[in-house]
Each structure stands twice: as structure tokens, then as C-alpha cells.
Amino acid sequence: MLSFSILGALQIRTALGPAEISGDLQRTLIQTLLVNEGQSISGESLVEEMWGEAVPDNQANALQAHISRLRRKLRSLEPDRTTSRVTIHPSGYRLTINESELDAAEFTKTVRLAEVATADDPAATARLLGGALAMWRGPVFGDFPGGTLCQLACARYEEYRMRAMELRFDAELRLGHHAAMLAELHDAHTNHPLRERFCEQLMIALYRSGRQADALNVYRRMWQHLSDELGIEPSPALRRVENAILSHDPALAGDTPAPIILQPA
């Protein structure tokens, strides 16, 4: 059985240890098949992803040669497997892969589960998402992001990572862990300065830690940043948090899981 990791540089693990995929075209091919998560992709799309504008003269043969090479490589890693992982269908090529064999698919499934989980057990949610976020080893595909399709997939998985962070911070705030989360929230807000949810959560954590002035300064800097970069004002949700801080709203108390804190972004 193989497992594929793309939340970081591409890794393939076998029963005997890690395996390498050599050659940029082979890496682009398997990465493109992986981000389709078991769905078919047309030969034309694969050609464009692999070669861009430098398409070879006989693109069909060139693609088929790389498909055959990848099949042989994967077969060598699973000698007991009776069928090829890479198959061709009327709609294109498909890499057979189970959800549990791809870290990105397992990660997005966990985030979706956390999205619909009840708020009754924030500790379980925090543990679940903490474990999921620990799967990330760096940017998707590391220093080899591939072509347009892979880059779009990278952006999609990164959005899931941001949402997982938001949900985990919400759970930790419900548990009263505002002081412990301050450093992580500060980093998240600094690294993603236009993501208002991180700003809201940082303001709440600062306020609960007795740092009302710092919380309001974070809001003012965010307001200025949004105005300078995008020409917009803070969202109603972010303004509600500012108003709650100014009025010392009891909903901001550390032991009160108030809607102002936990409503979805």
C-alpha cells in the first residue's frame, strides 16, 4: 500500500520506506493526477500542465510515454497490486487513490467534519484540528508547485488550512486558552494581514488577557491596512468585535462562548 503526501514537498511512502519520483515532467504528472483526488483528467489538460507552451511535436505519444513510465514506477513500488493505479477512461486519465492514502484529502475531510461539528466539545475540535494541521510540512508541493492546475489546487488546500486554523482558534478561545494562543494568533494575523477573522480572534485574545489598548490598536492598524490596500472598511463582524471591546461586552468574557466570537466568517 502506498501513501502520498503533498502538504509539503511531494513524498511517497511504501512498506519499505520512502520512494522518489525523478524528473520534473514525472513529478508534474503525478502531482496533477494526485490533486484530482481520484477523478479523471483529460490528456489535453495533462499536456498543458506538463509542457505549457513548449508542447512536443507528437504530444499524444510523449504523454503516453510518461504515463507508461509512471505506471511502471508505481507498479515497482507495489509488486503485489494486481491492477495499475493509473488508468485511462473516456474522460481521460485517473490515478486510483483512497482518501486515506492522500494527506490533502484526509486533511480537507477533517476540516469539513469540524465545520459541521457542534460546539459542545471544543476540546475534541481543538485536538482534531491540531492533529490535522500538524500534517502540513510546508507549502503544498514544496518548491515545485507545478503548472496552473497544481497551483490552483495549492490555493484550494491553503484556504482549507486557513479555515482549519480559524476553527481551531475558535475552539481554543471557547476553552479559555486565550493567553496560550496569543503568539500563534499574532503570527497568523501578521502572515495573513487581510484575513479579518484572525484579526478578530487576536483582538479577543488580547482583550481577555487584559490588554484592551493593544486589542484596539490591532483593530486600528487593520482598518488602515484595509483602507490602504483595498480601499475598503472593516467588515461588520470585525466592527462588532471592536464595539464589544469598547463597551466591555460580557459576551467577550473568557468563559462565555458568545455568538459574537464564534459566528462563521
mmCIF file of C-alpha atoms in Angstrom:
data_model
loop_
_atom_site.group_PDB
_atom_site.id
_atom_site.type_symbol
_atom_site.label_atom_id
_atom_site.label_comp_id
_atom_site.label_asym_id
_atom_site.label_seq_id
_atom_site.Cartn_x
_atom_site.Cartn_y
_atom_site.Cartn_z
ATOM 1 C CA MET A 1 0.000 0.000 0.000
ATOM 2 C CA LEU A 2 1.268 3.460 -0.873
ATOM 3 C CA SER A 3 0.642 6.783 0.820
ATOM 4 C CA PHE A 4 1.104 10.140 -0.841
ATOM 5 C CA SER A 5 1.931 13.388 0.943
ATOM 6 C CA ILE A 6 1.628 16.743 -0.820
ATOM 7 C CA LEU A 7 1.171 19.079 2.171
ATOM 8 C CA GLY A 8 4.818 19.950 1.749
ATOM 9 C CA ALA A 9 7.238 18.557 -0.807
ATOM 10 C CA LEU A 10 5.887 15.501 -2.637
ATOM 11 C CA GLN A 11 6.504 12.317 -0.656
ATOM 12 C CA ILE A 12 5.581 8.741 -1.473
ATOM 13 C CA ARG A 13 5.828 6.166 1.269
ATOM 14 C CA THR A 14 5.909 2.421 0.730
ATOM 15 C CA ALA A 15 6.049 -0.524 3.093
ATOM 16 C CA LEU A 16 9.828 -0.447 2.678
ATOM 17 C CA GLY A 17 10.286 3.292 3.125
ATOM 18 C CA PRO A 18 10.149 6.481 1.056
ATOM 19 C CA ALA A 19 10.272 6.467 -2.736
ATOM 20 C CA GLU A 20 11.357 9.169 -5.174
ATOM 21 C CA ILE A 21 9.825 10.325 -8.437
ATOM 22 C CA SER A 22 12.645 11.535 -10.661
ATOM 23 C CA GLY A 23 12.323 14.143 -13.390
ATOM 24 C CA ASP A 24 10.300 17.356 -13.454
ATOM 25 C CA LEU A 25 7.790 16.042 -16.005
ATOM 26 C CA GLN A 26 7.130 12.893 -13.995
ATOM 27 C CA ARG A 27 6.675 14.921 -10.830
ATOM 28 C CA THR A 28 4.292 17.301 -12.580
ATOM 29 C CA LEU A 29 2.347 14.344 -13.954
ATOM 30 C CA ILE A 30 1.838 12.577 -10.640
ATOM 31 C CA GLN A 31 1.141 15.812 -8.779
ATOM 32 C CA THR A 32 -1.557 16.741 -11.289
ATOM 33 C CA LEU A 33 -3.139 13.311 -11.013
ATOM 34 C CA LEU A 34 -2.983 13.485 -7.208
ATOM 35 C CA VAL A 35 -4.748 16.846 -6.879
ATOM 36 C CA ASN A 36 -7.646 15.456 -8.906
ATOM 37 C CA GLU A 37 -8.168 13.050 -5.991
ATOM 38 C CA GLY A 38 -9.241 10.022 -7.988
ATOM 39 C CA GLN A 39 -11.144 11.913 -10.684
ATOM 40 C CA SER A 40 -10.264 11.735 -14.369
ATOM 41 C CA ILE A 41 -8.347 14.485 -16.122
ATOM 42 C CA SER A 42 -8.107 14.909 -19.885
ATOM 43 C CA GLY A 43 -4.948 14.252 -21.813
ATOM 44 C CA GLU A 44 -5.061 17.817 -23.149
ATOM 45 C CA SER A 45 -5.047 19.206 -19.612
ATOM 46 C CA LEU A 46 -2.135 16.980 -18.645
ATOM 47 C CA VAL A 47 -0.152 18.071 -21.695
ATOM 48 C CA GLU A 48 -0.727 21.732 -20.914
ATOM 49 C CA GLU A 49 0.199 21.218 -17.276
ATOM 50 C CA MET A 50 3.385 19.331 -18.100
ATOM 51 C CA TRP A 51 4.735 21.306 -21.046
ATOM 52 C CA GLY A 52 2.917 24.631 -21.025
ATOM 53 C CA GLU A 53 3.586 26.405 -24.300
ATOM 54 C CA ALA A 54 6.558 24.144 -25.135
ATOM 55 C CA VAL A 55 4.339 21.275 -26.316
ATOM 56 C CA PRO A 56 6.293 18.492 -28.085
ATOM 57 C CA ASP A 57 5.529 17.725 -31.734
ATOM 58 C CA ASN A 58 3.859 14.402 -31.019
ATOM 59 C CA GLN A 59 2.178 15.299 -27.759
ATOM 60 C CA ALA A 60 -0.015 12.188 -27.584
ATOM 61 C CA ASN A 61 2.975 9.856 -27.816
ATOM 62 C CA ALA A 62 5.008 11.979 -25.429
ATOM 63 C CA LEU A 63 2.227 11.921 -22.840
ATOM 64 C CA GLN A 64 1.671 8.201 -23.262
ATOM 65 C CA ALA A 65 5.377 7.566 -22.754
ATOM 66 C CA HIS A 66 5.279 9.418 -19.446
ATOM 67 C CA ILE A 67 2.074 7.657 -18.390
ATOM 68 C CA SER A 68 3.715 4.285 -19.090
ATOM 69 C CA ARG A 69 6.822 5.301 -17.163
ATOM 70 C CA LEU A 70 4.735 6.361 -14.156
ATOM 71 C CA ARG A 71 2.760 3.118 -14.286
ATOM 72 C CA ARG A 72 5.997 1.099 -14.210
ATOM 73 C CA LYS A 73 7.315 3.148 -11.309
ATOM 74 C CA LEU A 74 4.174 2.734 -9.215
ATOM 75 C CA ARG A 75 3.960 -0.962 -10.065
ATOM 76 C CA SER A 76 7.520 -1.441 -8.836
ATOM 77 C CA LEU A 77 6.524 0.133 -5.522
ATOM 78 C CA GLU A 78 3.508 -2.190 -5.125
ATOM 79 C CA PRO A 79 4.560 -5.529 -6.649
ATOM 80 C CA ASP A 80 1.594 -7.315 -5.048
ATOM 81 C CA ARG A 81 -1.004 -4.998 -6.578
ATOM 82 C CA THR A 82 -2.932 -6.732 -9.361
ATOM 83 C CA THR A 83 -4.207 -3.646 -11.200
ATOM 84 C CA SER A 84 -2.494 -0.469 -12.306
ATOM 85 C CA ARG A 85 -3.153 2.676 -10.316
ATOM 86 C CA VAL A 86 -3.076 4.815 -13.464
ATOM 87 C CA THR A 87 -5.965 4.018 -15.800
ATOM 88 C CA ILE A 88 -7.442 5.583 -18.918
ATOM 89 C CA HIS A 89 -11.131 6.378 -19.322
ATOM 90 C CA PRO A 90 -13.247 8.159 -21.943
ATOM 91 C CA SER A 91 -12.853 11.335 -19.890
ATOM 92 C CA GLY A 92 -9.092 10.989 -19.536
ATOM 93 C CA TYR A 93 -6.534 9.572 -17.099
ATOM 94 C CA ARG A 94 -7.116 8.702 -13.468
ATOM 95 C CA LEU A 95 -4.902 7.804 -10.541
ATOM 96 C CA THR A 96 -6.731 5.376 -8.271
ATOM 97 C CA ILE A 97 -6.269 6.541 -4.726
ATOM 98 C CA ASN A 98 -8.178 6.177 -1.493
ATOM 99 C CA GLU A 99 -8.898 9.199 0.672
ATOM 100 C CA SER A 100 -6.733 7.757 3.438
ATOM 101 C CA GLU A 101 -3.780 7.427 1.050
ATOM 102 C CA LEU A 102 -3.528 11.171 0.313
ATOM 103 C CA ASP A 103 -2.790 13.556 3.175
ATOM 104 C CA ALA A 104 -4.517 16.506 1.472
ATOM 105 C CA ALA A 105 -7.766 14.553 1.029
ATOM 106 C CA GLU A 106 -7.658 13.381 4.633
ATOM 107 C CA PHE A 107 -6.982 16.942 5.780
ATOM 108 C CA THR A 108 -9.867 18.525 3.864
ATOM 109 C CA LYS A 109 -12.213 15.801 5.121
ATOM 110 C CA THR A 110 -11.242 16.637 8.703
ATOM 111 C CA VAL A 111 -11.858 20.356 8.148
ATOM 112 C CA ARG A 112 -15.290 19.652 6.662
ATOM 113 C CA LEU A 113 -16.140 17.496 9.681
ATOM 114 C CA ALA A 114 -15.045 20.286 12.018
ATOM 115 C CA GLU A 115 -17.199 22.774 10.103
ATOM 116 C CA VAL A 116 -20.367 20.857 10.949
ATOM 117 C CA ALA A 117 -19.353 19.698 14.428
ATOM 118 C CA THR A 118 -21.367 21.003 17.361
ATOM 119 C CA ALA A 119 -19.803 23.477 19.781
ATOM 120 C CA ASP A 120 -20.449 21.174 22.743
ATOM 121 C CA ASP A 121 -16.930 19.704 22.788
ATOM 122 C CA PRO A 122 -14.381 22.373 21.862
ATOM 123 C CA ALA A 123 -11.554 20.290 23.338
ATOM 124 C CA ALA A 124 -12.233 17.495 20.850
ATOM 125 C CA THR A 125 -12.428 20.004 17.993
ATOM 126 C CA ALA A 126 -9.141 21.601 19.040
ATOM 127 C CA ARG A 127 -7.420 18.202 19.207
ATOM 128 C CA LEU A 128 -8.883 17.104 15.879
ATOM 129 C CA LEU A 129 -7.771 20.230 14.044
ATOM 130 C CA GLY A 130 -4.441 20.396 15.830
ATOM 131 C CA GLY A 131 -3.649 16.919 14.552
ATOM 132 C CA ALA A 132 -4.809 17.810 11.055
ATOM 133 C CA LEU A 133 -2.724 20.997 10.922
ATOM 134 C CA ALA A 134 0.316 19.017 12.075
ATOM 135 C CA MET A 135 0.148 17.158 8.733
ATOM 136 C CA TRP A 136 1.476 20.264 6.979
ATOM 137 C CA ARG A 137 5.230 20.187 6.392
ATOM 138 C CA GLY A 138 5.401 23.382 4.329
ATOM 139 C CA PRO A 139 3.788 24.825 1.166
ATOM 140 C CA VAL A 140 1.884 22.326 -0.988
ATOM 141 C CA PHE A 141 4.448 20.564 -3.231
ATOM 142 C CA GLY A 142 7.257 22.477 -1.532
ATOM 143 C CA ASP A 143 9.468 24.308 -4.017
ATOM 144 C CA PHE A 144 7.891 22.574 -7.038
ATOM 145 C CA PRO A 145 4.338 23.944 -7.365
ATOM 146 C CA GLY A 146 3.863 22.742 -10.962
ATOM 147 C CA GLY A 147 1.566 24.293 -13.539
ATOM 148 C CA THR A 148 -1.726 26.131 -13.376
ATOM 149 C CA LEU A 149 -3.880 23.202 -12.219
ATOM 150 C CA CYS A 150 -1.497 22.317 -9.416
ATOM 151 C CA GLN A 151 -1.200 25.947 -8.363
ATOM 152 C CA LEU A 152 -4.982 26.272 -8.201
ATOM 153 C CA ALA A 153 -5.080 23.136 -6.056
ATOM 154 C CA CYS A 154 -2.386 24.627 -3.824
ATOM 155 C CA ALA A 155 -4.574 27.694 -3.291
ATOM 156 C CA ARG A 156 -7.587 25.490 -2.514
ATOM 157 C CA TYR A 157 -5.726 23.438 0.086
ATOM 158 C CA GLU A 158 -4.232 26.606 1.585
ATOM 159 C CA GLU A 159 -7.741 28.003 2.029
ATOM 160 C CA TYR A 160 -8.704 24.836 3.897
ATOM 161 C CA ARG A 161 -5.631 25.315 6.100
ATOM 162 C CA MET A 162 -6.688 28.866 6.930
ATOM 163 C CA ARG A 163 -10.188 27.681 7.796
ATOM 164 C CA ALA A 164 -8.780 24.920 9.998
ATOM 165 C CA MET A 165 -6.712 27.498 11.860
ATOM 166 C CA GLU A 166 -9.759 29.714 12.362
ATOM 167 C CA LEU A 167 -11.855 26.833 13.680
ATOM 168 C CA ARG A 168 -9.086 25.662 15.999
ATOM 169 C CA PHE A 169 -8.595 29.174 17.378
ATOM 170 C CA ASP A 170 -12.355 29.413 17.967
ATOM 171 C CA ALA A 171 -12.264 26.145 19.909
ATOM 172 C CA GLU A 172 -9.247 27.229 21.953
ATOM 173 C CA LEU A 173 -10.918 30.550 22.792
ATOM 174 C CA ARG A 174 -14.006 28.675 23.959
ATOM 175 C CA LEU A 175 -11.736 26.689 26.266
ATOM 176 C CA GLY A 176 -10.312 29.899 27.744
ATOM 177 C CA HIS A 177 -6.856 29.366 26.241
ATOM 178 C CA HIS A 178 -6.556 32.969 25.055
ATOM 179 C CA ALA A 179 -3.159 33.588 26.666
ATOM 180 C CA ALA A 180 -1.691 30.384 25.271
ATOM 181 C CA MET A 181 -2.928 31.257 21.780
ATOM 182 C CA LEU A 182 -1.594 34.818 21.655
ATOM 183 C CA ALA A 183 1.689 34.010 19.900
ATOM 184 C CA GLU A 184 0.027 31.789 17.289
ATOM 185 C CA LEU A 185 -2.731 34.327 16.682
ATOM 186 C CA HIS A 186 -0.203 37.122 16.304
ATOM 187 C CA ASP A 187 1.728 35.073 13.736
ATOM 188 C CA ALA A 188 -1.455 34.165 11.847
ATOM 189 C CA HIS A 189 -2.568 37.809 11.726
ATOM 190 C CA THR A 190 0.891 39.025 10.687
ATOM 191 C CA ASN A 191 1.271 36.408 7.957
ATOM 192 C CA HIS A 192 -2.274 36.964 6.625
ATOM 193 C CA PRO A 193 -2.924 40.652 7.274
ATOM 194 C CA LEU A 194 -6.054 40.855 5.106
ATOM 195 C CA ARG A 195 -7.810 37.904 6.766
ATOM 196 C CA GLU A 196 -10.179 39.608 9.171
ATOM 197 C CA ARG A 197 -11.075 36.512 11.166
ATOM 198 C CA PHE A 198 -7.538 36.209 12.514
ATOM 199 C CA CYS A 199 -7.710 39.882 13.476
ATOM 200 C CA GLU A 200 -10.985 39.340 15.340
ATOM 201 C CA GLN A 201 -9.575 36.367 17.214
ATOM 202 C CA LEU A 202 -6.357 38.175 18.124
ATOM 203 C CA MET A 203 -8.341 41.165 19.417
ATOM 204 C CA ILE A 204 -10.479 38.878 21.578
ATOM 205 C CA ALA A 205 -7.437 37.042 22.965
ATOM 206 C CA LEU A 206 -5.709 40.336 23.794
ATOM 207 C CA TYR A 207 -8.817 41.740 25.466
ATOM 208 C CA ARG A 208 -9.276 38.628 27.568
ATOM 209 C CA SER A 209 -5.603 38.858 28.560
ATOM 210 C CA GLY A 210 -6.183 42.348 29.993
ATOM 211 C CA ARG A 211 -4.708 44.161 27.009
ATOM 212 C CA GLN A 212 -7.631 46.259 25.802
ATOM 213 C CA ALA A 213 -5.433 49.023 24.357
ATOM 214 C CA ASP A 214 -3.400 46.513 22.353
ATOM 215 C CA ALA A 215 -6.595 44.922 21.038
ATOM 216 C CA LEU A 216 -7.881 48.284 19.831
ATOM 217 C CA ASN A 217 -4.515 49.124 18.272
ATOM 218 C CA VAL A 218 -4.702 45.876 16.302
ATOM 219 C CA TYR A 219 -8.111 46.959 15.017
ATOM 220 C CA ARG A 220 -6.877 50.439 14.023
ATOM 221 C CA ARG A 221 -3.908 49.000 12.139
ATOM 222 C CA MET A 222 -6.214 46.544 10.393
ATOM 223 C CA TRP A 223 -8.591 49.356 9.436
ATOM 224 C CA GLN A 224 -5.688 51.345 7.995
ATOM 225 C CA HIS A 225 -4.341 48.330 6.136
ATOM 226 C CA LEU A 226 -7.698 47.536 4.547
ATOM 227 C CA SER A 227 -8.120 51.154 3.557
ATOM 228 C CA ASP A 228 -4.630 51.454 2.061
ATOM 229 C CA GLU A 229 -4.526 48.076 0.298
ATOM 230 C CA LEU A 230 -8.118 47.555 -0.816
ATOM 231 C CA GLY A 231 -9.900 50.865 -0.283
ATOM 232 C CA ILE A 232 -12.493 49.236 1.975
ATOM 233 C CA GLU A 233 -13.594 49.433 5.603
ATOM 234 C CA PRO A 234 -13.577 46.570 8.118
ATOM 235 C CA SER A 235 -16.428 44.092 7.867
ATOM 236 C CA PRO A 236 -19.455 44.331 10.163
ATOM 237 C CA ALA A 237 -18.159 41.295 12.092
ATOM 238 C CA LEU A 238 -14.835 42.984 12.817
ATOM 239 C CA ARG A 239 -16.545 46.241 13.784
ATOM 240 C CA ARG A 240 -18.803 44.327 16.185
ATOM 241 C CA VAL A 241 -15.746 42.976 17.973
ATOM 242 C CA GLU A 242 -14.317 46.490 18.290
ATOM 243 C CA ASN A 243 -17.621 47.786 19.681
ATOM 244 C CA ALA A 244 -17.819 44.859 22.105
ATOM 245 C CA ILE A 245 -14.340 45.695 23.411
ATOM 246 C CA LEU A 246 -15.155 49.383 23.761
ATOM 247 C CA SER A 247 -18.345 48.602 25.688
ATOM 248 C CA HIS A 248 -16.807 45.763 27.727
ATOM 249 C CA ASP A 249 -19.493 43.440 26.418
ATOM 250 C CA PRO A 250 -19.887 40.441 28.790
ATOM 251 C CA ALA A 251 -20.037 38.230 25.700
ATOM 252 C CA LEU A 252 -16.251 38.673 25.448
ATOM 253 C CA ALA A 253 -15.640 37.046 28.832
ATOM 254 C CA GLY A 254 -13.318 34.081 28.626
ATOM 255 C CA ASP A 255 -15.878 31.640 29.990
ATOM 256 C CA THR A 256 -18.701 32.740 27.703
ATOM 257 C CA PRO A 257 -18.848 31.127 24.221
ATOM 258 C CA ALA A 258 -20.744 34.070 22.753
ATOM 259 C CA PRO A 259 -22.056 34.253 19.179
ATOM 260 C CA ILE A 260 -20.033 37.409 18.557
ATOM 261 C CA ILE A 261 -16.909 35.301 18.859
ATOM 262 C CA LEU A 262 -17.910 32.096 17.206
ATOM 263 C CA GLN A 263 -20.080 33.017 14.261
ATOM 264 C CA PRO A 264 -18.586 31.816 10.942
ATOM 265 C CA ALA A 265 -16.565 34.305 8.943
#
